[in-house]
Short mmCIF file of C-alpha atoms and ligand atoms in Angstrom, two decimals:
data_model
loop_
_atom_site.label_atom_id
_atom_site.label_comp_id
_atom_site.label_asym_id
_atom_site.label_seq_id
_atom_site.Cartn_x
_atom_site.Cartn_y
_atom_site.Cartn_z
CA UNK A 20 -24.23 0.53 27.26
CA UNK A 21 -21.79 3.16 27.82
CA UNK A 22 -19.13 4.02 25.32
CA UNK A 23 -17.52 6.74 27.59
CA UNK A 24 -13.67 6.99 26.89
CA UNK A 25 -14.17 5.61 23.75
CA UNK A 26 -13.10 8.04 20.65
CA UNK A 27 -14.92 7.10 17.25
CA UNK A 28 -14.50 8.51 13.93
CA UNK A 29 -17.13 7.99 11.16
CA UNK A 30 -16.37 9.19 7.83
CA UNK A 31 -18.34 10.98 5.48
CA UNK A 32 -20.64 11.10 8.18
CA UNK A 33 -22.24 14.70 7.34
CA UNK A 34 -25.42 13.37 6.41
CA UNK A 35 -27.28 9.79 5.67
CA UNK A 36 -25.95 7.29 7.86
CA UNK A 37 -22.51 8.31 8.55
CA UNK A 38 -24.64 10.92 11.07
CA UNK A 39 -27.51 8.32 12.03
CA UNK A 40 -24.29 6.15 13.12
CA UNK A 41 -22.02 9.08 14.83
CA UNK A 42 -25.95 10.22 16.58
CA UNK A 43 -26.00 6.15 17.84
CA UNK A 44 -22.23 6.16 18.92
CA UNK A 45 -23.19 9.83 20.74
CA UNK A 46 -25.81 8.57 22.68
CA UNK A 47 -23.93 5.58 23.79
CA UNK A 48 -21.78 7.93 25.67
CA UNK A 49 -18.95 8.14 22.78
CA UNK A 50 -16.73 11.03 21.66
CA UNK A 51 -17.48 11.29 18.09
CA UNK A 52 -15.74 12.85 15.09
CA UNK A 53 -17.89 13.81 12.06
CA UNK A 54 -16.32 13.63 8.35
CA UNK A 55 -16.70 15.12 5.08
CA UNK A 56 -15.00 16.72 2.25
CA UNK A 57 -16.70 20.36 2.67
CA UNK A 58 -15.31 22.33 5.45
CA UNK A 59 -18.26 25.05 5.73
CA UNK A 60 -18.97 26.69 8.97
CA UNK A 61 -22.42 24.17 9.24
CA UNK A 62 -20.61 21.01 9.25
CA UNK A 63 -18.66 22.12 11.96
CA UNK A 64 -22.11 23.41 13.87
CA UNK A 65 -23.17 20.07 12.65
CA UNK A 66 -20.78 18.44 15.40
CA UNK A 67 -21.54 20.87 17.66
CA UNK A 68 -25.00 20.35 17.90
CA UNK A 69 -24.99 16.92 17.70
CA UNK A 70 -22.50 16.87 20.93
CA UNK A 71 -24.36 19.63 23.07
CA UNK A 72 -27.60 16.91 22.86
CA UNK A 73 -25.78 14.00 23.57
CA UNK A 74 -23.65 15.64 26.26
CA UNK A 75 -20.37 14.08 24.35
CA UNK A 76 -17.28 15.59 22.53
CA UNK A 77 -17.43 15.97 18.75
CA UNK A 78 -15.28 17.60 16.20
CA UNK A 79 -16.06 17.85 12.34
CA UNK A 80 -12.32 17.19 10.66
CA UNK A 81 -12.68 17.93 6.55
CA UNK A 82 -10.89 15.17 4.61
CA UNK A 83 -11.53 14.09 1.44
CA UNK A 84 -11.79 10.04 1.62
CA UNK A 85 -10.71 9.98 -2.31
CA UNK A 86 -7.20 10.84 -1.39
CA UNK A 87 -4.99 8.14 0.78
CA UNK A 88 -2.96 10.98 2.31
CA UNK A 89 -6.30 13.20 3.63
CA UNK A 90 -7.84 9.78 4.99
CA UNK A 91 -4.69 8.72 6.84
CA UNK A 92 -4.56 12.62 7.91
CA UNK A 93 -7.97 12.53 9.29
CA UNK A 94 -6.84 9.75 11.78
CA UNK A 95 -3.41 11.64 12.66
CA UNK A 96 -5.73 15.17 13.52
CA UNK A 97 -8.23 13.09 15.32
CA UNK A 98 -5.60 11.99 17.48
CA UNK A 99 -6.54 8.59 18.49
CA UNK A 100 -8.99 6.15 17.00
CA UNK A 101 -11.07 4.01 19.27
CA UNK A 102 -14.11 3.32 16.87
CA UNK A 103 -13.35 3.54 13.06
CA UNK A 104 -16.35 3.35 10.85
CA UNK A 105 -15.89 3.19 7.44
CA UNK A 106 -18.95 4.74 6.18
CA UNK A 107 -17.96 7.43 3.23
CA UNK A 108 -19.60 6.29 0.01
CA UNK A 109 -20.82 7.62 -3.55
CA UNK A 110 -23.07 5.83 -6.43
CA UNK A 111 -23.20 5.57 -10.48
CA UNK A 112 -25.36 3.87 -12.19
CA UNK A 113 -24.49 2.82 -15.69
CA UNK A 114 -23.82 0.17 -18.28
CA UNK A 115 -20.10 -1.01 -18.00
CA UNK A 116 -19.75 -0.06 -21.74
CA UNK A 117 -20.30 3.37 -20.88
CA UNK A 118 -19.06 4.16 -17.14
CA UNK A 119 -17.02 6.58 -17.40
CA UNK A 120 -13.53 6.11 -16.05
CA UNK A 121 -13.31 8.61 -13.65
CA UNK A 122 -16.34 7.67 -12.19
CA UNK A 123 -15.20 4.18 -11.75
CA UNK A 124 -11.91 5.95 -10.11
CA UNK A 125 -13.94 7.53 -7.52
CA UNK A 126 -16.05 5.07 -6.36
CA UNK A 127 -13.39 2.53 -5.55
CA UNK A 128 -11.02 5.21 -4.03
CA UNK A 129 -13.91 6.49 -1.35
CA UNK A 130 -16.32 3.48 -1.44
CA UNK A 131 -13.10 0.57 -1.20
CA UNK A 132 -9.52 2.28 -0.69
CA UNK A 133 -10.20 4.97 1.62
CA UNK A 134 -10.97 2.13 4.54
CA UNK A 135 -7.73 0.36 3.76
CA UNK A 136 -5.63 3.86 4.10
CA UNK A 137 -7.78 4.90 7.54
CA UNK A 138 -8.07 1.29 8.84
CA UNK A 139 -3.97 1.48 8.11
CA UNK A 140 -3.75 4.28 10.29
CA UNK A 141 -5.98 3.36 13.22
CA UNK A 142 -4.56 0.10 13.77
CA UNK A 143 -1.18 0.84 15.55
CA UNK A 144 -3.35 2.58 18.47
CA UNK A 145 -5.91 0.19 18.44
CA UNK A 146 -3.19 -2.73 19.02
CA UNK A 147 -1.13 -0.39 21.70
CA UNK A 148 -4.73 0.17 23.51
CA UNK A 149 -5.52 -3.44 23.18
CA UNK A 150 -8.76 -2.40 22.32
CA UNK A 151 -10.42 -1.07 19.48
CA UNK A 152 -13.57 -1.44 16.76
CA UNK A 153 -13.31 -1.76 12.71
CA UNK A 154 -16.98 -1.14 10.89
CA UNK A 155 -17.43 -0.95 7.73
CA UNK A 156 -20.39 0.11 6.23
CA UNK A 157 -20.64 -2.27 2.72
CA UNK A 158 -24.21 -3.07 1.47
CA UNK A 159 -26.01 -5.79 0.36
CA UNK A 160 -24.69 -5.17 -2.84
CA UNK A 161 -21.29 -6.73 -1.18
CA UNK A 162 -22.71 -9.96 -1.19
CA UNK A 163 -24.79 -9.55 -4.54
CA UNK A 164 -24.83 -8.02 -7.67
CA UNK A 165 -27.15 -5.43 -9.57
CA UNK A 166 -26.52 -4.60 -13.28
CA UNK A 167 -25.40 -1.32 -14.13
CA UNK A 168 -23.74 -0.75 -10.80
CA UNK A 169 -19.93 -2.14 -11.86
CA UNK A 170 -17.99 -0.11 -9.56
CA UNK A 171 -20.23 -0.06 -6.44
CA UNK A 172 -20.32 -4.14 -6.36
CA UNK A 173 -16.53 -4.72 -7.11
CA UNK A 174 -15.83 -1.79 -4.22
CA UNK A 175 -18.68 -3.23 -1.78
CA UNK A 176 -17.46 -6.63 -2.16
CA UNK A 177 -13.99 -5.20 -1.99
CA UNK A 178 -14.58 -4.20 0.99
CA UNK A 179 -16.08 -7.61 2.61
CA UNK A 180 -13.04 -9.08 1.38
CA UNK A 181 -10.95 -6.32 3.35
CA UNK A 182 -12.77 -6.70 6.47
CA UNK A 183 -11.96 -10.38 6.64
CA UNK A 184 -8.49 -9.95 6.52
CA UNK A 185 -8.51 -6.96 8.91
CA UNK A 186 -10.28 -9.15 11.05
CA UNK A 187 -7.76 -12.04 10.76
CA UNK A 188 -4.26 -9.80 11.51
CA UNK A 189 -6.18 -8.49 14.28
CA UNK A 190 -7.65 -11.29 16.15
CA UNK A 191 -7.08 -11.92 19.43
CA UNK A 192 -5.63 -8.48 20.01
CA UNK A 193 -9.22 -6.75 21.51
CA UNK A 194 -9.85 -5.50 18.10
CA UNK A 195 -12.81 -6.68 15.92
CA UNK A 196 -13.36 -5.93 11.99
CA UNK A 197 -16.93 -6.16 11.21
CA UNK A 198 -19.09 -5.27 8.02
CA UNK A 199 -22.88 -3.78 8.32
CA UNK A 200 -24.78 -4.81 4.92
CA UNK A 201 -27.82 -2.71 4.36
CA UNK A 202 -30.32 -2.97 1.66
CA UNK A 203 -32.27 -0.11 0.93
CA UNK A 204 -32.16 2.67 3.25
CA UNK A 205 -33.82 6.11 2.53
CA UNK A 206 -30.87 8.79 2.57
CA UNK A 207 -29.72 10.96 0.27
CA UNK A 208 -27.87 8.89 -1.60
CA UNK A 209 -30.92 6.80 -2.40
CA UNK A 210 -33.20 9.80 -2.59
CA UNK A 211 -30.63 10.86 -5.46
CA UNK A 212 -31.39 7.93 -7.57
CA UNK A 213 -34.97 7.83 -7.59
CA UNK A 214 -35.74 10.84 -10.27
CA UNK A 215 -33.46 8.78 -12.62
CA UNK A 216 -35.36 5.11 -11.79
CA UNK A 217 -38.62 6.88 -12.17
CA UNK A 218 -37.19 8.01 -15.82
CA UNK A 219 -35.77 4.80 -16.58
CA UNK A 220 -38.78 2.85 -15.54
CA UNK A 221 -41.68 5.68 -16.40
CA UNK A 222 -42.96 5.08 -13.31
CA UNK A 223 -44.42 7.90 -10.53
CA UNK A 224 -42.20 8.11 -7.13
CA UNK A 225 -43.94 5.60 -4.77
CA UNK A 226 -44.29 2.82 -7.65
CA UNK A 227 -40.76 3.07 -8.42
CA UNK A 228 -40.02 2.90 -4.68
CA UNK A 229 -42.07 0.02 -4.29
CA UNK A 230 -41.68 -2.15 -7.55
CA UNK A 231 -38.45 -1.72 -8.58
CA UNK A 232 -36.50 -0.22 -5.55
CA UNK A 233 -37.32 -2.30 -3.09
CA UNK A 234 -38.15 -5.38 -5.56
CA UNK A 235 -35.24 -7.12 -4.19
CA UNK A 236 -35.81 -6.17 -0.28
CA UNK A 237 -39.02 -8.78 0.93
CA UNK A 238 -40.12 -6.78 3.31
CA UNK A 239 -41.01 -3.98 0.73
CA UNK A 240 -39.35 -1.48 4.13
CA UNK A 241 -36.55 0.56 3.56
CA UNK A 242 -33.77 0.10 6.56
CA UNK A 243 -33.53 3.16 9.02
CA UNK A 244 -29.70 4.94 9.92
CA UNK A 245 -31.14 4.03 13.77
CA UNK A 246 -31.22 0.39 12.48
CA UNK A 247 -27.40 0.54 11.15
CA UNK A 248 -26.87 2.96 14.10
CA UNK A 249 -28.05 0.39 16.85
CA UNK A 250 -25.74 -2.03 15.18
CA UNK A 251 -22.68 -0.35 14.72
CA UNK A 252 -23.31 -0.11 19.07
CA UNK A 253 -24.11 -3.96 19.32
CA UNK A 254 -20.88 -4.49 17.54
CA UNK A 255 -18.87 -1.94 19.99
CA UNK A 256 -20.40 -3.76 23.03
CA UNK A 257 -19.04 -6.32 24.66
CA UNK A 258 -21.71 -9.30 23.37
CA UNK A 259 -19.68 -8.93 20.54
CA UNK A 260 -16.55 -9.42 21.68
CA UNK A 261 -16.09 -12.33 19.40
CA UNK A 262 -18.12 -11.38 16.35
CA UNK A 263 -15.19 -10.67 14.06
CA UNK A 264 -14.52 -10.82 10.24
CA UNK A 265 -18.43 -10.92 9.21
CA UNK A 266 -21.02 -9.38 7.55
CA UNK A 267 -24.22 -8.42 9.56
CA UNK A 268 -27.60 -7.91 6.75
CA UNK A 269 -29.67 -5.19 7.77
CA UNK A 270 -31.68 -5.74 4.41
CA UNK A 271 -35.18 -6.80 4.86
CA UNK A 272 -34.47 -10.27 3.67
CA UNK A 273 -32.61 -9.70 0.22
CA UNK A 274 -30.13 -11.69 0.75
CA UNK A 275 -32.35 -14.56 1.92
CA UNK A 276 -33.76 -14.72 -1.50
P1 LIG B 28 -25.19 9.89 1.72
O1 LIG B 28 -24.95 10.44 0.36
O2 LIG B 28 -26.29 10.42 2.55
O3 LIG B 28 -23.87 9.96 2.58
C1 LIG B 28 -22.60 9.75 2.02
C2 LIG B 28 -21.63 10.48 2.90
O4 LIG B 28 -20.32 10.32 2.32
C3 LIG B 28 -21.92 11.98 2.97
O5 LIG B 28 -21.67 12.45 4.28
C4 LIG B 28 -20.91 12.56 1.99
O6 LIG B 28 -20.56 13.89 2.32
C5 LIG B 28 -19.75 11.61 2.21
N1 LIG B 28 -18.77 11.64 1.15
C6 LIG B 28 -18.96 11.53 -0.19
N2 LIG B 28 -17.79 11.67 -0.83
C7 LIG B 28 -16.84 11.88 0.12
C8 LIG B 28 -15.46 12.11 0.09
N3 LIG B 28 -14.79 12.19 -1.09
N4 LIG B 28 -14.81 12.30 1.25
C9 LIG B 28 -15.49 12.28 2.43
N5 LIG B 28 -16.79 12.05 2.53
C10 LIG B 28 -17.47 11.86 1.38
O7 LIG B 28 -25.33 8.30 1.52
P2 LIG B 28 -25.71 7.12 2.52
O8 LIG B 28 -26.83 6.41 1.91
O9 LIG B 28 -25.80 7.59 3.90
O10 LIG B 28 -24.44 6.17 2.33
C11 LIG B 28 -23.48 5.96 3.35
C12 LIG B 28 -22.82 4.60 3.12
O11 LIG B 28 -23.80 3.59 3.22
C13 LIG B 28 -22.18 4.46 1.74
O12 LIG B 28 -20.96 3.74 1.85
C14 LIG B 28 -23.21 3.64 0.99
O13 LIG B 28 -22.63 2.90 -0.06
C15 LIG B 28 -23.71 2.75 2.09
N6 LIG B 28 -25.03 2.15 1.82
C16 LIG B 28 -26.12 2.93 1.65
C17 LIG B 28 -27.34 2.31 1.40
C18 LIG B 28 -28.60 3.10 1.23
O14 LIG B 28 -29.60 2.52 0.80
N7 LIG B 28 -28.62 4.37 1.52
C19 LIG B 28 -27.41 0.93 1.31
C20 LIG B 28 -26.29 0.18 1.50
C21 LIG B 28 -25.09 0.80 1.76
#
């Protein structure tokens, strides 16, 4: 399918899936823009590169998605906003007893509030275009709960709640407000936690991986950023014209159980 004419912007999208989604959107002919809160001279090359192979446009904006005004800036300095994904996201793990504040802070202002200030922004040219695409990258943790992880659950939920109502003020308009649910997918972010699991548990890498990690996910596979990739296309195609205000589970089961 060809997403030619079609600008998308995919925060914190410097690594993980954020990229695996903005390489996806690339190679479906769209002109991406690549997010983070580092402006270094290889996030920039970052966009380059990833354009030159892919034979697209695509800028690397800095904004930092824990401050409303930067994530409604990075849609002004974009320009226009065909595709919005929603993907910028951080992780603590802790008892609620002892998670510390500002941690708690954080999470919900990048994981939850930064998609309400840039879905705020993008809307208004969306609706003018008649045309236009909402994902949200939540998690399987937006439909479930895991102890210790207070914050990320109330912001990934948060968020399915959010892309519901997006979904409703927009519908019939062209514009669609969908959420991607992974499970386990092997990115940084994932890769960060296992030295503490491995602690926790006093288990080696690939037993933690298996037994405890992916305990939840059946089919004992993490997800791939091609997988949420793919989908983040399927739901900018027209087959999904009418798939609006859901949740899609990319998680190996988990939620099945
Ligand atoms: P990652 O750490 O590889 O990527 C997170 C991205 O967010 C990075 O590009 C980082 O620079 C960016 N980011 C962090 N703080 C930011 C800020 N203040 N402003 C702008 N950008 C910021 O992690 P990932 O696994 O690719 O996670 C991406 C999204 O997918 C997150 O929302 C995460 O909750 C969600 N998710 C991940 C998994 C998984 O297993 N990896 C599962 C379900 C959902």
């Amino acid at each position: 399918m060809t997403l030619a004419g079609k600008r998308a912007i995919i925060t914190g999208s410097n690594s993980g899936i954020g990229l695996g989604v903005a390489e996806a959107l690339a190679a479906a002919g769209a002109e991406v823009i690549l997010n983070s809160f580092t402006d270094r001279p290889e996030d920039h090359a970052l966009a380059a590169d990833l354009g030159k192979r892919h034979g697209v446009t695509a800028r690397y904006i800095a904004a930092d998605m824990s401050k409303g005004a930067d994530c409604r800036a990075l849609i002004e300095k974009a320009g226009s906003c065909d595709i919005l994904v929603n993907n910028a996201g951080i992780q603590f793990v802790s008892p609620i007893e002892d998670f510390p504040v500002e941690k708690w802070d954080s999470i919900i202002a990048i994981n939850l509030s930064s998609a309400f200030h840039t879905t705020a922004a993008a809307l208004p040219g969306m609706r003018a275009k008649g045309w236009g695409r909402v994902v949200n990258i939540a998690s399987a943790h937006g439909l479930t709960a895991s102890p210790f992880k207070s914050a990320y659950v109330a912001a990934k939920h948060g968020i399915v709640g959010l892309t519901k109502t997006v979904a409703l003020e927009a519908a019939g308009k062209g514009i669609t407000c969908n959420a991607i649910c992974p499970g386990y997918v092997l990115t940084p972010l994932v890769e960060a936690q296992i030295p503490e699991q491995m602690k926790v548990h006093n288990m080696d890498r690939e037993t933690v991986i298996r037994e405890v990690m992916l305990e939840r996910q059946p089919s004992r596979q993490f997800a791939t950023v091609e997988q949420i990739g793919g989908t983040t296309v399927y739901l900018c195609s027209p087959s999904a014209d009418q798939v609006t205000g859901t949740t899609i589970s990319i998680d190996g089961g988990w939620t099945a159980l």
